Tab-separated table of N, CA and C in Angstrom:
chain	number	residue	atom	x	y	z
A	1	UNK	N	-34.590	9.749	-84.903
A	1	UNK	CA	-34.508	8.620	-85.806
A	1	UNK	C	-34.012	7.363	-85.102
A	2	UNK	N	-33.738	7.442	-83.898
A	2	UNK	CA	-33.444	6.383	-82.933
A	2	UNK	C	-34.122	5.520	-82.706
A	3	UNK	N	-34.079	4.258	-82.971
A	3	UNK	CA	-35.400	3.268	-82.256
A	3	UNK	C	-34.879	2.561	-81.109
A	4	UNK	N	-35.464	2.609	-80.039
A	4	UNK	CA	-35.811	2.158	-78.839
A	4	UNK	C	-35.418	1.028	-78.659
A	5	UNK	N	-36.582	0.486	-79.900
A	5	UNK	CA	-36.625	-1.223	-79.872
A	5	UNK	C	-35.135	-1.754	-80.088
A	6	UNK	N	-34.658	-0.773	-81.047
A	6	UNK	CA	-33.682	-2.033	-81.523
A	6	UNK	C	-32.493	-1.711	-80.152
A	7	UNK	N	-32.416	-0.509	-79.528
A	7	UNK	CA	-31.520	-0.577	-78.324
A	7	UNK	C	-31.978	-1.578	-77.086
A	8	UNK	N	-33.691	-1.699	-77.011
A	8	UNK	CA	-33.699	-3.027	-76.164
A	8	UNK	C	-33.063	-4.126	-76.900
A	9	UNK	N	-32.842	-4.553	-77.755
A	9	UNK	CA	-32.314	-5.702	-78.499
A	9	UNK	C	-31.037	-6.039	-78.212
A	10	UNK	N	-30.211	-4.513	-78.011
A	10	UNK	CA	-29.027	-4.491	-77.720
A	10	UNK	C	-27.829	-4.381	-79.212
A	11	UNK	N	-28.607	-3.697	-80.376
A	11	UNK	CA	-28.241	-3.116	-81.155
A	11	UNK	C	-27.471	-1.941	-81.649
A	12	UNK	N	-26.051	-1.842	-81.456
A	12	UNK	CA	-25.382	-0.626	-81.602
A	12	UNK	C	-25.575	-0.095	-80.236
A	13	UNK	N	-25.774	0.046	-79.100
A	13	UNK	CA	-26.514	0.651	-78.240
A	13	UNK	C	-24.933	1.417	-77.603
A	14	UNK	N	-23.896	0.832	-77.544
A	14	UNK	CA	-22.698	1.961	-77.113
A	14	UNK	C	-22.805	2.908	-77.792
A	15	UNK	N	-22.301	2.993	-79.125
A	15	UNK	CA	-22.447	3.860	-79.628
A	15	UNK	C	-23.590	4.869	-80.342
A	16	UNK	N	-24.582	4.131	-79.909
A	16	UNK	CA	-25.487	4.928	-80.293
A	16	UNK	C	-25.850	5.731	-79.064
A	17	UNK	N	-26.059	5.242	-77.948
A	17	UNK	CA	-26.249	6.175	-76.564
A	17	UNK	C	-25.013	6.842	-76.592
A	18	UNK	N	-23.855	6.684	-76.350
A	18	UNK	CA	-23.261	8.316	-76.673
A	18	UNK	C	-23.174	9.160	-77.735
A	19	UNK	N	-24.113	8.711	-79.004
A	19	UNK	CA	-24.277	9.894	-79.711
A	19	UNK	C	-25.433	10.589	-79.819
A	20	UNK	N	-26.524	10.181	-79.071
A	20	UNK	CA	-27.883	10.768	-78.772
A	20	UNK	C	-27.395	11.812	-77.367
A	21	UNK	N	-26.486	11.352	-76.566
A	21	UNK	CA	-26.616	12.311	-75.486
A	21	UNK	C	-26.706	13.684	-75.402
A	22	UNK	N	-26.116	14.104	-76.564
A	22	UNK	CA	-26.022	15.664	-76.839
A	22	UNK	C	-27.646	16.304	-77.200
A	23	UNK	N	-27.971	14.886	-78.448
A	23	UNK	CA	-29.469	15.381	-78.692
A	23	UNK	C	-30.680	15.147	-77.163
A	24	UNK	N	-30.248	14.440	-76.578
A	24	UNK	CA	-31.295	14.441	-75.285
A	24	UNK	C	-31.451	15.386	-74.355
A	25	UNK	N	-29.984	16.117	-74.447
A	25	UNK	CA	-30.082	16.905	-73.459
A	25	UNK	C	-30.290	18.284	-73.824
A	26	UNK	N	-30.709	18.621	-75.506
A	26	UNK	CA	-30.837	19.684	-76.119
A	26	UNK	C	-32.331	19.897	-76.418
A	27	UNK	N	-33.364	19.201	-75.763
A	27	UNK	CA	-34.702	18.845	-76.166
A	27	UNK	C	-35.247	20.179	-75.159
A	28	UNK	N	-36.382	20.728	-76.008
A	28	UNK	CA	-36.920	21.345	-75.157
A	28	UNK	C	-38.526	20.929	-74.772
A	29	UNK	N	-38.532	20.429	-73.987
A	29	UNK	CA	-40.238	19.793	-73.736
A	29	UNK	C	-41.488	20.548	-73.918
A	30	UNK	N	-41.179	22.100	-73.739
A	30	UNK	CA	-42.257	22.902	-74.554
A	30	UNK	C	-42.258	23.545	-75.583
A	31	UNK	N	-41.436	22.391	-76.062
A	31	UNK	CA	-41.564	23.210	-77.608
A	31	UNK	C	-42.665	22.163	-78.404
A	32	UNK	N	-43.756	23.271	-78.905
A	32	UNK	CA	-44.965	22.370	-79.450
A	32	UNK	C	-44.957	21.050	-80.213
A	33	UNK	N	-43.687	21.312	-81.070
A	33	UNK	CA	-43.442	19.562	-81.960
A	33	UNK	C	-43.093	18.426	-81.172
A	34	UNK	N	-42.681	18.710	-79.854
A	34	UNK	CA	-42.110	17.702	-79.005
A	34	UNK	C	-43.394	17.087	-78.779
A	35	UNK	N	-44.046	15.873	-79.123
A	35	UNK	CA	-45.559	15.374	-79.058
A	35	UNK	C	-45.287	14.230	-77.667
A	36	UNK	N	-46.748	14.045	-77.535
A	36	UNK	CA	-46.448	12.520	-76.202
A	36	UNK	C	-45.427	11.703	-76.740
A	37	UNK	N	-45.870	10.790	-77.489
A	37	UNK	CA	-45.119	10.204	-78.227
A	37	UNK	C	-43.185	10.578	-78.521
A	38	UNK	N	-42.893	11.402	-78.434
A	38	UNK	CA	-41.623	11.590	-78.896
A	38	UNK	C	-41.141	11.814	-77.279
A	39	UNK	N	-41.642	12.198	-76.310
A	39	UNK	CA	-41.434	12.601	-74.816
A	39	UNK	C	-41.526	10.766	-74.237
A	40	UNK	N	-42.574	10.106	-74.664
A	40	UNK	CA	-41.947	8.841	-74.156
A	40	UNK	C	-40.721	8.008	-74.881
A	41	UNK	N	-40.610	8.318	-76.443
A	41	UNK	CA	-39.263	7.986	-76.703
A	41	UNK	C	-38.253	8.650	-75.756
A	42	UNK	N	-38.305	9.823	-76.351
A	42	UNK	CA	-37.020	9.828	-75.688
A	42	UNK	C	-36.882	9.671	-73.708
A	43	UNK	N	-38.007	9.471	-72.843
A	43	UNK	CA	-37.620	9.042	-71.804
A	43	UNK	C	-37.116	7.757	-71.841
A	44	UNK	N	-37.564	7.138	-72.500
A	44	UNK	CA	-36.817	5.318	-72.807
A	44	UNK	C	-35.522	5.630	-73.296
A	45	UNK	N	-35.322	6.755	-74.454
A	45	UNK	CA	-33.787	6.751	-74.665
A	45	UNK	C	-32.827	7.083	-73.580
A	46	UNK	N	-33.471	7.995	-72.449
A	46	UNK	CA	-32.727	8.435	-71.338
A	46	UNK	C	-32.604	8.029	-70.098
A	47	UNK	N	-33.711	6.388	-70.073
A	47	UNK	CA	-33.302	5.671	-69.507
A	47	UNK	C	-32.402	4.506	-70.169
A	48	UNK	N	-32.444	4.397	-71.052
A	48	UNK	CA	-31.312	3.406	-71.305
A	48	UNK	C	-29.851	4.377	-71.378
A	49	UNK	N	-29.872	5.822	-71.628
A	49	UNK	CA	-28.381	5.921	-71.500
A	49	UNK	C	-28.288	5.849	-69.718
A	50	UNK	N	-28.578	6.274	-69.253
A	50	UNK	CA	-28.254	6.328	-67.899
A	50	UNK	C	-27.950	4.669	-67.204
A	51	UNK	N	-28.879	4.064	-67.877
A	51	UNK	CA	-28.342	2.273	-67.649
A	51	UNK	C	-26.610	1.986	-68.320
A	52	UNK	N	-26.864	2.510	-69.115
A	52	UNK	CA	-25.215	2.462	-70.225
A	52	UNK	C	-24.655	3.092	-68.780
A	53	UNK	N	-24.630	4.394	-68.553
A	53	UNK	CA	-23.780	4.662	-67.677
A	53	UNK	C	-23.467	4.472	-66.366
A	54	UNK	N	-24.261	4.166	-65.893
A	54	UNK	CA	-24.295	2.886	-64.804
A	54	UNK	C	-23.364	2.137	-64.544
A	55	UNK	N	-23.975	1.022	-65.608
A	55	UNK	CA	-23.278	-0.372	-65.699
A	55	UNK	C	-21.668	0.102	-66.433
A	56	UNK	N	-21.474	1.207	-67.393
A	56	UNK	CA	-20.045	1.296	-67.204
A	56	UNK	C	-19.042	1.882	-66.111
A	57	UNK	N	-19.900	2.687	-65.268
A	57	UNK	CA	-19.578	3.309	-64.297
A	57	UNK	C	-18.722	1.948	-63.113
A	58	UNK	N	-20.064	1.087	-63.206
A	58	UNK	CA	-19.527	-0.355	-62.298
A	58	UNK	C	-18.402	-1.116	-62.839
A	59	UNK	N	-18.473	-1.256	-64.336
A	59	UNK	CA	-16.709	-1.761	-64.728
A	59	UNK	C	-15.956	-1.018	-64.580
A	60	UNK	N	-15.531	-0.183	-64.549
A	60	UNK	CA	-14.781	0.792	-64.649
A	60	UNK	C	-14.140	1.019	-63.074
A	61	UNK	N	-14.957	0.634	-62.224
A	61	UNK	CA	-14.675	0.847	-60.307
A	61	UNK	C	-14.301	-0.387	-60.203
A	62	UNK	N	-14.697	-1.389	-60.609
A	62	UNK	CA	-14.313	-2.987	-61.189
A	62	UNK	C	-12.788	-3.045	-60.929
A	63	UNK	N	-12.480	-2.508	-62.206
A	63	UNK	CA	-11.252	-2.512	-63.221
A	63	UNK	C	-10.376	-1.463	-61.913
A	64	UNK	N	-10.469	-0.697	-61.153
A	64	UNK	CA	-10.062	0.471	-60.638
A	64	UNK	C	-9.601	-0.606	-59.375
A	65	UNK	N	-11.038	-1.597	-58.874
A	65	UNK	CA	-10.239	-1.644	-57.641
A	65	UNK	C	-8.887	-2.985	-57.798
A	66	UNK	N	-9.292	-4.061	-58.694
A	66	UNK	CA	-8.504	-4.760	-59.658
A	66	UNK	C	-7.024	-4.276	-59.258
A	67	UNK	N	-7.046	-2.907	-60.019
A	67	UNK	CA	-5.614	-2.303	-59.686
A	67	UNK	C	-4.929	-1.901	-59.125
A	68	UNK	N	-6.045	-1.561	-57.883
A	68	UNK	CA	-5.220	-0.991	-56.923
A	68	UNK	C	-5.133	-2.150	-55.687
A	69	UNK	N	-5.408	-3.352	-56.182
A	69	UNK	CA	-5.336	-4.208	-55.587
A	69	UNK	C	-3.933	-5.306	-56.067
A	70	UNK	N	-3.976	-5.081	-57.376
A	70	UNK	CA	-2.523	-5.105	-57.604
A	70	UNK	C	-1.422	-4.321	-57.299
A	71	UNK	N	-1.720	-3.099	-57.258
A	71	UNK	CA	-1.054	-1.975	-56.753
A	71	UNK	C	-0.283	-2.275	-55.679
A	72	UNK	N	-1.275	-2.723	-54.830
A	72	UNK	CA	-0.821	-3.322	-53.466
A	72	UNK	C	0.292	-4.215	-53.019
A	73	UNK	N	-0.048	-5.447	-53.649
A	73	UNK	CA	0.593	-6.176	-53.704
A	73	UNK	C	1.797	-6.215	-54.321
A	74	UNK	N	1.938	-5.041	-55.329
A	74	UNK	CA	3.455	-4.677	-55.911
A	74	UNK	C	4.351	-4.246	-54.990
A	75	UNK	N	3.636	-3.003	-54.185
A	75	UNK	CA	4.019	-2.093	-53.117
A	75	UNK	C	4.717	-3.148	-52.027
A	76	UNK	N	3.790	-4.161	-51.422
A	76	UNK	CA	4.163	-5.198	-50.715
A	76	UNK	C	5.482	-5.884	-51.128
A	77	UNK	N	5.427	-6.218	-52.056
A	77	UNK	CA	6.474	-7.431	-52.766
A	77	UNK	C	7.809	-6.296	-52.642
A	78	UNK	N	7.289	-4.529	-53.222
A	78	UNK	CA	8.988	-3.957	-53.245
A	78	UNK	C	9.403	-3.879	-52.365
A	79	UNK	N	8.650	-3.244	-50.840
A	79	UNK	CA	9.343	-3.427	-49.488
A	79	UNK	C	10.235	-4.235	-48.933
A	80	UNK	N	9.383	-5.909	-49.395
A	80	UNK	CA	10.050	-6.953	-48.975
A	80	UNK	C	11.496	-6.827	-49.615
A	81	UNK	N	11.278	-6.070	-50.830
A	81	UNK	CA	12.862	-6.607	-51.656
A	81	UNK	C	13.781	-5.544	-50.916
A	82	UNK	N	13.427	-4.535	-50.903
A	82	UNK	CA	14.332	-3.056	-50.334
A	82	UNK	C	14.586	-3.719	-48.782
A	83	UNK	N	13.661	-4.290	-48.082
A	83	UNK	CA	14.211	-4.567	-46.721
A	83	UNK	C	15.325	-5.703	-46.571
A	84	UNK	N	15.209	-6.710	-47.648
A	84	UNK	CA	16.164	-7.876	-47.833
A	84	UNK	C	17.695	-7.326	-48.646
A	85	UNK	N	17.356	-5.854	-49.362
A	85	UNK	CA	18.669	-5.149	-49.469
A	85	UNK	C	19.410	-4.518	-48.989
A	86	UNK	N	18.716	-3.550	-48.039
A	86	UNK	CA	18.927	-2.760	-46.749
A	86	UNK	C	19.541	-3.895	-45.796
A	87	UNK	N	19.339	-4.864	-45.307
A	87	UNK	CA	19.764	-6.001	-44.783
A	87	UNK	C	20.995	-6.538	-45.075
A	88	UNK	N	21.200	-6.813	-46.618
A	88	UNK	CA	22.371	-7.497	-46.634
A	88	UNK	C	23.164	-6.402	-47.383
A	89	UNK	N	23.461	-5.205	-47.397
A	89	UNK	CA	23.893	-3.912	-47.571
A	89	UNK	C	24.920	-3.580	-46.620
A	90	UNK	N	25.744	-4.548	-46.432
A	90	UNK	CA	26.850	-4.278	-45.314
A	90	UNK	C	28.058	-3.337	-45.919
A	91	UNK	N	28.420	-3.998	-47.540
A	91	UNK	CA	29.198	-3.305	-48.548
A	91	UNK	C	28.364	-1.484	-49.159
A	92	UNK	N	27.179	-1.826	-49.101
A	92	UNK	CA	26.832	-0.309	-49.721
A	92	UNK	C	26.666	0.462	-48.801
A	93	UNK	N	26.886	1.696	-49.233
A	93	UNK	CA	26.600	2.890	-48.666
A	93	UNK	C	24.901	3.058	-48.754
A	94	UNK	N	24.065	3.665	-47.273
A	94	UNK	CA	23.091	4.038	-47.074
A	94	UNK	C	22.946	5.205	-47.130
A	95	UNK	N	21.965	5.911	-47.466
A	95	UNK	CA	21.456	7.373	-47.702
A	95	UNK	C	20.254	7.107	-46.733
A	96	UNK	N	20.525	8.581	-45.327
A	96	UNK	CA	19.473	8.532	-44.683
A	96	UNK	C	18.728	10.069	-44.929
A	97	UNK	N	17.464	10.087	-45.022
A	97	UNK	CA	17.097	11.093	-45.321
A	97	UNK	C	16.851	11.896	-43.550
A	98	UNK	N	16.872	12.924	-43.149
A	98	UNK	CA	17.204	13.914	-41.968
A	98	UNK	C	16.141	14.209	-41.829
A	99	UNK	N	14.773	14.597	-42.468
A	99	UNK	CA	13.414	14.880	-42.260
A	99	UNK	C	12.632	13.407	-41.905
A	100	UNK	N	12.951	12.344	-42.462
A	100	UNK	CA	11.663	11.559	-42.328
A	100	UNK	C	12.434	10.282	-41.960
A	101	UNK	N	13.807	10.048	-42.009
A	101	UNK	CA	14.573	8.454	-42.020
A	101	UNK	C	14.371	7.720	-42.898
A	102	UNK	N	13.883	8.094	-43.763
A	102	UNK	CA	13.779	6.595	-45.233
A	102	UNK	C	15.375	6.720	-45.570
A	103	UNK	N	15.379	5.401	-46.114
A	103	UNK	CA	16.745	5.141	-46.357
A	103	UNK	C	16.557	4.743	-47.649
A	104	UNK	N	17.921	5.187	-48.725
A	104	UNK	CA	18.069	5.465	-50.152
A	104	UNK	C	19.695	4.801	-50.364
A	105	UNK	N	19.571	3.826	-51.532
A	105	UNK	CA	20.188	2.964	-51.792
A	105	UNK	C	21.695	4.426	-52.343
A	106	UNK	N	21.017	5.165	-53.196
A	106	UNK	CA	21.871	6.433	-53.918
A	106	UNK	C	21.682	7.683	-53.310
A	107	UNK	N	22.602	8.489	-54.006
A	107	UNK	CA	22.549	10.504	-53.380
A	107	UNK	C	21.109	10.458	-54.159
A	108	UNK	N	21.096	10.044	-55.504
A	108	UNK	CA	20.414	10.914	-56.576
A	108	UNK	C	18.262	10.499	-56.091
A	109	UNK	N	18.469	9.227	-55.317
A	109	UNK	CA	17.433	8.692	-55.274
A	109	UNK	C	17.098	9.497	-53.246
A	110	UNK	N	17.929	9.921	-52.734
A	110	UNK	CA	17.831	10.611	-51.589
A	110	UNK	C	17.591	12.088	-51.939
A	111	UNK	N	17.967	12.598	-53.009
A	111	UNK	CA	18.191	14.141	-53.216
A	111	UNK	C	16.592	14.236	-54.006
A	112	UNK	N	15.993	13.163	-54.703
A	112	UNK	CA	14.739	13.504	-55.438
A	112	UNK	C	13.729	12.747	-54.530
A	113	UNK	N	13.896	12.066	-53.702
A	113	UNK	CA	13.194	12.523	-52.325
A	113	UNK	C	12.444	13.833	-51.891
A	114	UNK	N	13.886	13.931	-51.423
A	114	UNK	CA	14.054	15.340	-51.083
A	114	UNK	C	13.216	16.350	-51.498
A	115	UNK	N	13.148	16.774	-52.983
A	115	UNK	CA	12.899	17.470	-53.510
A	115	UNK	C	11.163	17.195	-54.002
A	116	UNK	N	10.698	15.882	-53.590
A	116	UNK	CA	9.407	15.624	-54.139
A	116	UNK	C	8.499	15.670	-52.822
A	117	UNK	N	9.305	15.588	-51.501
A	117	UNK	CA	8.486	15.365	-50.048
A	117	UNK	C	8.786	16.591	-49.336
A	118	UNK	N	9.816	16.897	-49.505
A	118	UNK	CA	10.163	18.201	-48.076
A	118	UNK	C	10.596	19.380	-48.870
């Protein structure tokens, strides 16, 4: 009961391509009612979901690298701050870790280290 047309139009077409997917992939092509006609619908329906998934596939790696590109730059910015504390840390006590040398402002932040790396 799907029309084609109106998904070229760009009609409902999210939600309507993920709710045909189940029916597309449940088709059996020799089964006698399946006519030309309904075999070129639904190849148009199964090329437009595969376009749907595509093009969300590409936002989605978009959005992914976005973040880990912020990611980055968080990572960057905390170093800088931990090295400018480690630095002027003349009054605190340092926690050195014995397996790897990272240094931990606390026991509790050296001991779950610990317990998450070695």
């Amino acid at each position: 009961d799907i029309s084609p047309e109106l998904i070229d139009r760009g009609i409902a077409v999210t939600d309507t391509l993920q709710a045909i997917l189940p029916s597309i992939l449940a088709v059996d092509v020799d089964d006698e009612e399946v006519t030309a006609d309904k075999l070129k619908k639904l190849f148009r329906l199964s090329q437009h979901a595969i376009e749907y998934l595509l093009k969300t596939q590409g936002k989605l790696m978009e959005e992914r690298d976005s973040r880990l590109y912020e990611l980055e730059k968080k990572k960057i910015q905390m170093r800088k701050l931990i090295g400018d504390v480690m630095q002027n840390s003349n009054a605190v006590d340092i926690y050195n870790c014995s397996s790897c040398n990272k240094k931990f402002l606390t026991e509790e932040f050296l001991s779950d280290h610990k317990r998450r790396r070695h």
